[in-house]
Coordinates of C-alpha atoms and ligand atoms in Angstrom, one line a residue:
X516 CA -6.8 -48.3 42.8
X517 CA -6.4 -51.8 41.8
X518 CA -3.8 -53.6 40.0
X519 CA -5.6 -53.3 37.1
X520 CA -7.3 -49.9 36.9
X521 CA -3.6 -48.8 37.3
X522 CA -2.1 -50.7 34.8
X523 CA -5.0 -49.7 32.2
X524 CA -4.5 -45.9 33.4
X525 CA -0.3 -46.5 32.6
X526 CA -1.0 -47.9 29.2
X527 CA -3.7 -45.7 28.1
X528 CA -2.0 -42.5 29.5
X529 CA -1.3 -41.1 26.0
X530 CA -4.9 -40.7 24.4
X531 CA -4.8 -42.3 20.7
X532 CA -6.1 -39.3 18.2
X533 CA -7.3 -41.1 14.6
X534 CA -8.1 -39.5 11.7
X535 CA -10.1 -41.4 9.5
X536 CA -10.1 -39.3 6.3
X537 CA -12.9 -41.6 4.4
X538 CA -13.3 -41.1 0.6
X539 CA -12.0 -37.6 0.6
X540 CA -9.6 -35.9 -1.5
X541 CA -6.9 -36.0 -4.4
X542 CA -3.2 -37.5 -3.7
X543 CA -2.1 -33.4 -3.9
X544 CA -5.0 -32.8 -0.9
X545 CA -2.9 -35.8 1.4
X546 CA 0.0 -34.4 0.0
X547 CA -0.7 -31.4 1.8
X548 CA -3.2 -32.3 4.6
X549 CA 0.0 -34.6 5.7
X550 CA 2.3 -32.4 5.1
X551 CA 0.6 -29.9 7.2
X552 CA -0.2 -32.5 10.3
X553 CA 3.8 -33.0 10.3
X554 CA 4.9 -29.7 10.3
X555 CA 2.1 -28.8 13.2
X556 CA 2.7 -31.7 15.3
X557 CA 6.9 -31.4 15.0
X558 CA 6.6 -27.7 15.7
X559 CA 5.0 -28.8 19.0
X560 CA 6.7 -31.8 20.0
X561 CA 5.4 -32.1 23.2
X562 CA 2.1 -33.5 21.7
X563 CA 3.6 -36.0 20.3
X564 CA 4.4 -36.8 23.6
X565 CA 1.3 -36.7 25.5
X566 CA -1.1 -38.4 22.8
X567 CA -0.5 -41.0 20.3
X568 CA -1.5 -40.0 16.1
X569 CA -2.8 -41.9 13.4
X570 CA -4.0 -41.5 10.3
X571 CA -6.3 -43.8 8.1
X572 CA -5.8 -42.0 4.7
X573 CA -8.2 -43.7 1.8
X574 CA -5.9 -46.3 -0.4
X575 CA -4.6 -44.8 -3.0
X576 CA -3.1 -42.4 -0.8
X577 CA -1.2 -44.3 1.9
X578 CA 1.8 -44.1 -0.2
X579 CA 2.3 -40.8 -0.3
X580 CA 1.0 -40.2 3.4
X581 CA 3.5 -43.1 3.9
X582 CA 6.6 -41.3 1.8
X583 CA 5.8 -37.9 3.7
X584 CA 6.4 -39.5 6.5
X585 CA 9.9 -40.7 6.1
X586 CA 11.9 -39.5 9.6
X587 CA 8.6 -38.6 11.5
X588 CA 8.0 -42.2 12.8
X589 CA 5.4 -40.5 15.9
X590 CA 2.9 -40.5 13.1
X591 CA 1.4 -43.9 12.2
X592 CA -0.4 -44.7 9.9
X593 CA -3.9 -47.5 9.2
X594 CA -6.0 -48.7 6.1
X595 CA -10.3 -47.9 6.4
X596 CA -10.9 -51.5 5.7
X597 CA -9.4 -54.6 5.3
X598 CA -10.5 -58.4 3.9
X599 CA -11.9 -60.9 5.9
X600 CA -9.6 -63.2 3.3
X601 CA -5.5 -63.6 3.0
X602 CA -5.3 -63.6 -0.4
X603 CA -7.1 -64.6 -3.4
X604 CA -9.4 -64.4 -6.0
X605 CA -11.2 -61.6 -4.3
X606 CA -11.2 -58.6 -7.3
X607 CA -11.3 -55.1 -5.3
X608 CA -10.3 -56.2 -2.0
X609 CA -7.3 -55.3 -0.2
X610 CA -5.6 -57.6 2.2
X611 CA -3.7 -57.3 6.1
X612 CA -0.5 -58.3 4.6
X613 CA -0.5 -55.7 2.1
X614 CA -1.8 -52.9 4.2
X615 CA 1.1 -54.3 6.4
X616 CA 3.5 -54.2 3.8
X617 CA 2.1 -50.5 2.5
X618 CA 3.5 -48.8 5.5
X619 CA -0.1 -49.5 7.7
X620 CA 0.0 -50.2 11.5
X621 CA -3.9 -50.1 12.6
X622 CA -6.9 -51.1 10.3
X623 CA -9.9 -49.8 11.1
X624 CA -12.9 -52.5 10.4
X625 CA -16.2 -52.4 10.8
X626 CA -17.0 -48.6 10.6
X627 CA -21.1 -48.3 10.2
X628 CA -21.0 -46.6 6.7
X629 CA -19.0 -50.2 5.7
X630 CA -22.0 -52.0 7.8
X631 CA -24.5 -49.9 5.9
X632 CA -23.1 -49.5 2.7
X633 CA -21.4 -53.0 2.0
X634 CA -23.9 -54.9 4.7
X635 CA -21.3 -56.4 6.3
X636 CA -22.1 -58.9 9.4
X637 CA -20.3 -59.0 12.9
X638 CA -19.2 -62.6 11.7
X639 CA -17.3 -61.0 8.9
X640 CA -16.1 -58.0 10.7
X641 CA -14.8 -60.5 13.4
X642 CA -12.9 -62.3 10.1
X643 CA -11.8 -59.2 9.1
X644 CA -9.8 -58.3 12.7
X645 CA -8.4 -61.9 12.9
X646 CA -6.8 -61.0 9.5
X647 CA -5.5 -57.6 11.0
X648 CA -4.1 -59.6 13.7
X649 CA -2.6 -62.2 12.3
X650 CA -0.8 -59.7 10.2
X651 CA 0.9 -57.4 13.0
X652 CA -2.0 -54.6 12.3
X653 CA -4.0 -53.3 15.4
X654 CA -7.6 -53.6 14.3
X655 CA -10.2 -50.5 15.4
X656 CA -13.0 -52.5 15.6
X657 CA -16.4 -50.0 15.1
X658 CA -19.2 -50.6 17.0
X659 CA -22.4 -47.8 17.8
X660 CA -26.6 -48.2 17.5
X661 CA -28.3 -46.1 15.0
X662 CA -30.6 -43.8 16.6
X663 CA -33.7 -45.6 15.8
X664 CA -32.2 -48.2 18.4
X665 CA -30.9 -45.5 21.3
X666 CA -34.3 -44.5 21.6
X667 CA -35.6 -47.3 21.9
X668 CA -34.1 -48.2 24.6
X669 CA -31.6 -50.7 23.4
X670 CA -28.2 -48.8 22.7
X671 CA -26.1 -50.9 25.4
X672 CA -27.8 -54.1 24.0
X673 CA -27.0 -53.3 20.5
X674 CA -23.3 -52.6 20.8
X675 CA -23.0 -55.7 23.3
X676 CA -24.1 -57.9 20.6
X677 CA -21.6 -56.1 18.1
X678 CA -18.8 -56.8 20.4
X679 CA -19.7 -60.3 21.0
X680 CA -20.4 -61.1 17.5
X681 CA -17.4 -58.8 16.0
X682 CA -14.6 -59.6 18.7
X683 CA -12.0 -61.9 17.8
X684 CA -11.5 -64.7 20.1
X685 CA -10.7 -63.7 23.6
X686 CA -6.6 -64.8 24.0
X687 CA -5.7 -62.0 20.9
X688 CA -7.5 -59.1 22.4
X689 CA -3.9 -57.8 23.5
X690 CA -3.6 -55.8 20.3
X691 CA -7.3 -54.5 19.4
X692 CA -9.1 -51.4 19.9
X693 CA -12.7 -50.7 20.2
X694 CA -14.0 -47.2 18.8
X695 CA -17.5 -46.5 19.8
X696 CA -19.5 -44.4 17.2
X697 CA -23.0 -43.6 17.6
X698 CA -24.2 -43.9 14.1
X699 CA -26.7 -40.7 14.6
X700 CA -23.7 -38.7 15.8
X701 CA -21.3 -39.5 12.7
X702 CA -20.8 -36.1 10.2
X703 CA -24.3 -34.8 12.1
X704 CA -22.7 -32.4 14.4
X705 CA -24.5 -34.4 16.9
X706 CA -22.6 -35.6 19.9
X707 CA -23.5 -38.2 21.9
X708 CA -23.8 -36.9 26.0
X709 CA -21.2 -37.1 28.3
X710 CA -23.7 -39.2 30.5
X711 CA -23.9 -41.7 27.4
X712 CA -20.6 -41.7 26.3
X713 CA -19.3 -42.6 30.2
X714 CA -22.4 -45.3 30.5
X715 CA -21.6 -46.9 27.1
X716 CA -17.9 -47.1 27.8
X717 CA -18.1 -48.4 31.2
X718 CA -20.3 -51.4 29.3
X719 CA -17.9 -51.9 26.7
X720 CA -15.1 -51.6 29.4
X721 CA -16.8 -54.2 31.5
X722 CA -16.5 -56.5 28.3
X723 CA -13.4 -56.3 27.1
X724 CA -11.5 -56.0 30.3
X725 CA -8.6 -53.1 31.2
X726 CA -6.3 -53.9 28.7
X727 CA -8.5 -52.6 25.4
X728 CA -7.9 -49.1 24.4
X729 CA -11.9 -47.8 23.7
X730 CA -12.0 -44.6 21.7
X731 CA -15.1 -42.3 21.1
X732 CA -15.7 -41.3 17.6
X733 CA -18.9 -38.6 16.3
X734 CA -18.7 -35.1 15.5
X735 CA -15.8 -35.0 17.9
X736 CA -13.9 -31.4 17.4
X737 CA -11.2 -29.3 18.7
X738 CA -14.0 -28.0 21.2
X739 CA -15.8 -30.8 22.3
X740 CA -12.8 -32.9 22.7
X741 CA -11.6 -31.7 26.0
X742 CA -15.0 -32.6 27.4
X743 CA -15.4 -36.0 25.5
X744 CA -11.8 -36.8 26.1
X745 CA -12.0 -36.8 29.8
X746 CA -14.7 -38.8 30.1
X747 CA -13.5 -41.9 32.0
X748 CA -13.0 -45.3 29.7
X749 CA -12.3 -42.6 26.9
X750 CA -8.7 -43.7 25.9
X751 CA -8.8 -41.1 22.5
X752 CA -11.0 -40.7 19.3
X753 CA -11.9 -41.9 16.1
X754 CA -12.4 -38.3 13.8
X755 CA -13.9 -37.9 10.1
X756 CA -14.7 -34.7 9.7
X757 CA -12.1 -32.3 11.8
X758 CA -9.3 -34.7 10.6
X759 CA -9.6 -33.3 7.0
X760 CA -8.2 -29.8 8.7
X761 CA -4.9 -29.9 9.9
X762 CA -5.9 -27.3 12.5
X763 CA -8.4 -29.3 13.6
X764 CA -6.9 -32.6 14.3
X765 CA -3.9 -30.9 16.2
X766 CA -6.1 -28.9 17.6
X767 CA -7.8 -32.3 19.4
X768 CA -4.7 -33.5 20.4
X769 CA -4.0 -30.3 22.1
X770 CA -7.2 -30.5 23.8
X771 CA -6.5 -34.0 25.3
Ligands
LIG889 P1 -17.2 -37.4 12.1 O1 -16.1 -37.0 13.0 O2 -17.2 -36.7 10.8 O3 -18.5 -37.4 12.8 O4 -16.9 -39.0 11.7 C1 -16.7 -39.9 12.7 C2 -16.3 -41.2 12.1 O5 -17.1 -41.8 11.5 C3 -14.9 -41.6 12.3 O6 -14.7 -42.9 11.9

């Protein structure tokens, strides 16, 4: 094995499980949905061991996730989306420093439903993860094609020009993380191939070099994940769906 493939094999050893609860529930749902990760993952604390958890509650409810998690430091925590911007006259937005400041480790940026709904470019997703790093927050940087584009033909074209445009410039890449999400395979209960998954992440792997975690994200559940999880390049997941259940989520982690 070389130098490299080993060190990337130390460093990736524990498999990163993310939640990425989207723009669900009330501030008594993460109340409890946290409340119930902790007491699941502390009851079992060799998971928190062998795999690394995060959860990306919505806004208004990293707070509370944040104040439930007072003593249980294994548990980190990371904002959906971040501004391109520092600070400024930019009404709605939410900056790094102040995910920083909320308790927030990671920042997820460019997920698809933020390059569908909000059109955002790879130019200002790449904005967006400079700001993440220049503010001690690991960006997730999203990248997948749409289905439309996979059978075509072009699904390792497509998410090469999303890395190339959305990367951040090549000397801070010691910090980011690249989840790969089909868009056809997000909330579908459609799941990308094993075959595909290990061929897209081997691409992405031969672009952003050993040292970038790459996590696979997609209808991923407690009984797919074993599968997915051990596909080589996979370094964890990105979940929507099966995070929302405590069960679930620790059930991945247990899987991996
Ligand atoms: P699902 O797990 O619900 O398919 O969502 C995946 C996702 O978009 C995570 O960011």
């Amino acid at each position: 094995m070389s130098v490299l493939a080993k060190e990337q094999e130390e460093a990736f050893m524990k498999k990163l499980i993310a939640g990425n609860w989207k723009m669900n529930g009330d501030i008594d749902e993460a109340r409890t949905l946290i409340a119930d990760i902790v007491n699941g993952l502390y009851a079992r604390e060799e998971l928190l061991d062998t795999c690394k958890f995060l959860v990306c509650p919505p806004l208004l409810h990293i707070a509370s996730v944040r104040h439930a998690l007072v003593g249980y430091p294994k548990i980190s925590i990371g904002g959906q989306d971040c501004s391109e911007s520092e600070n400024g006259a930019h009404t709605g937005d939410v900056s790094a420093s102040m995910l920083l400041d909320a308790g927030c480790t990671y920042v997820i940026v460019g997920h698809s439903e933020r390059r569908t709904d909000h059109k955002e470019s790879d130019s200002q997703v790449k904005a967006k993860a400079q700001q993440a790093l220049a503010n001690d927050l690991k960006p997730i940087i999203c990248v997948g094609e749409t289905l439309e584009q996979r059978e075509a033909g072009d699904a390792l074209s497509v998410v090469e020009a999303q890395l190339k445009g959305s990367l951040p410039d090549e000397g801070q890449w010691g910090e980011i993380i690249i989840a790969y999400e089909p868009v056809w395979a997000i909330g579908t209960g459609k799941v990308a191939s094993l075959d595909d998954i290990a061929e897209m992440h081997a691409h992405i792997r031969a672009i952003v070099g050993a040292r970038v975690r790459i996590l696979y994200g997609g209808s991923m559940k407690p009984d797919n994940a074993k599968e997915i999880l051990a596909v080589a390049n996979v370094d964890g997941g990105l979940i929507g769906g099966a995070s929302l259940k405590a069960v679930d989520f620790i059930g991945i982690g247990r899987a991996a």
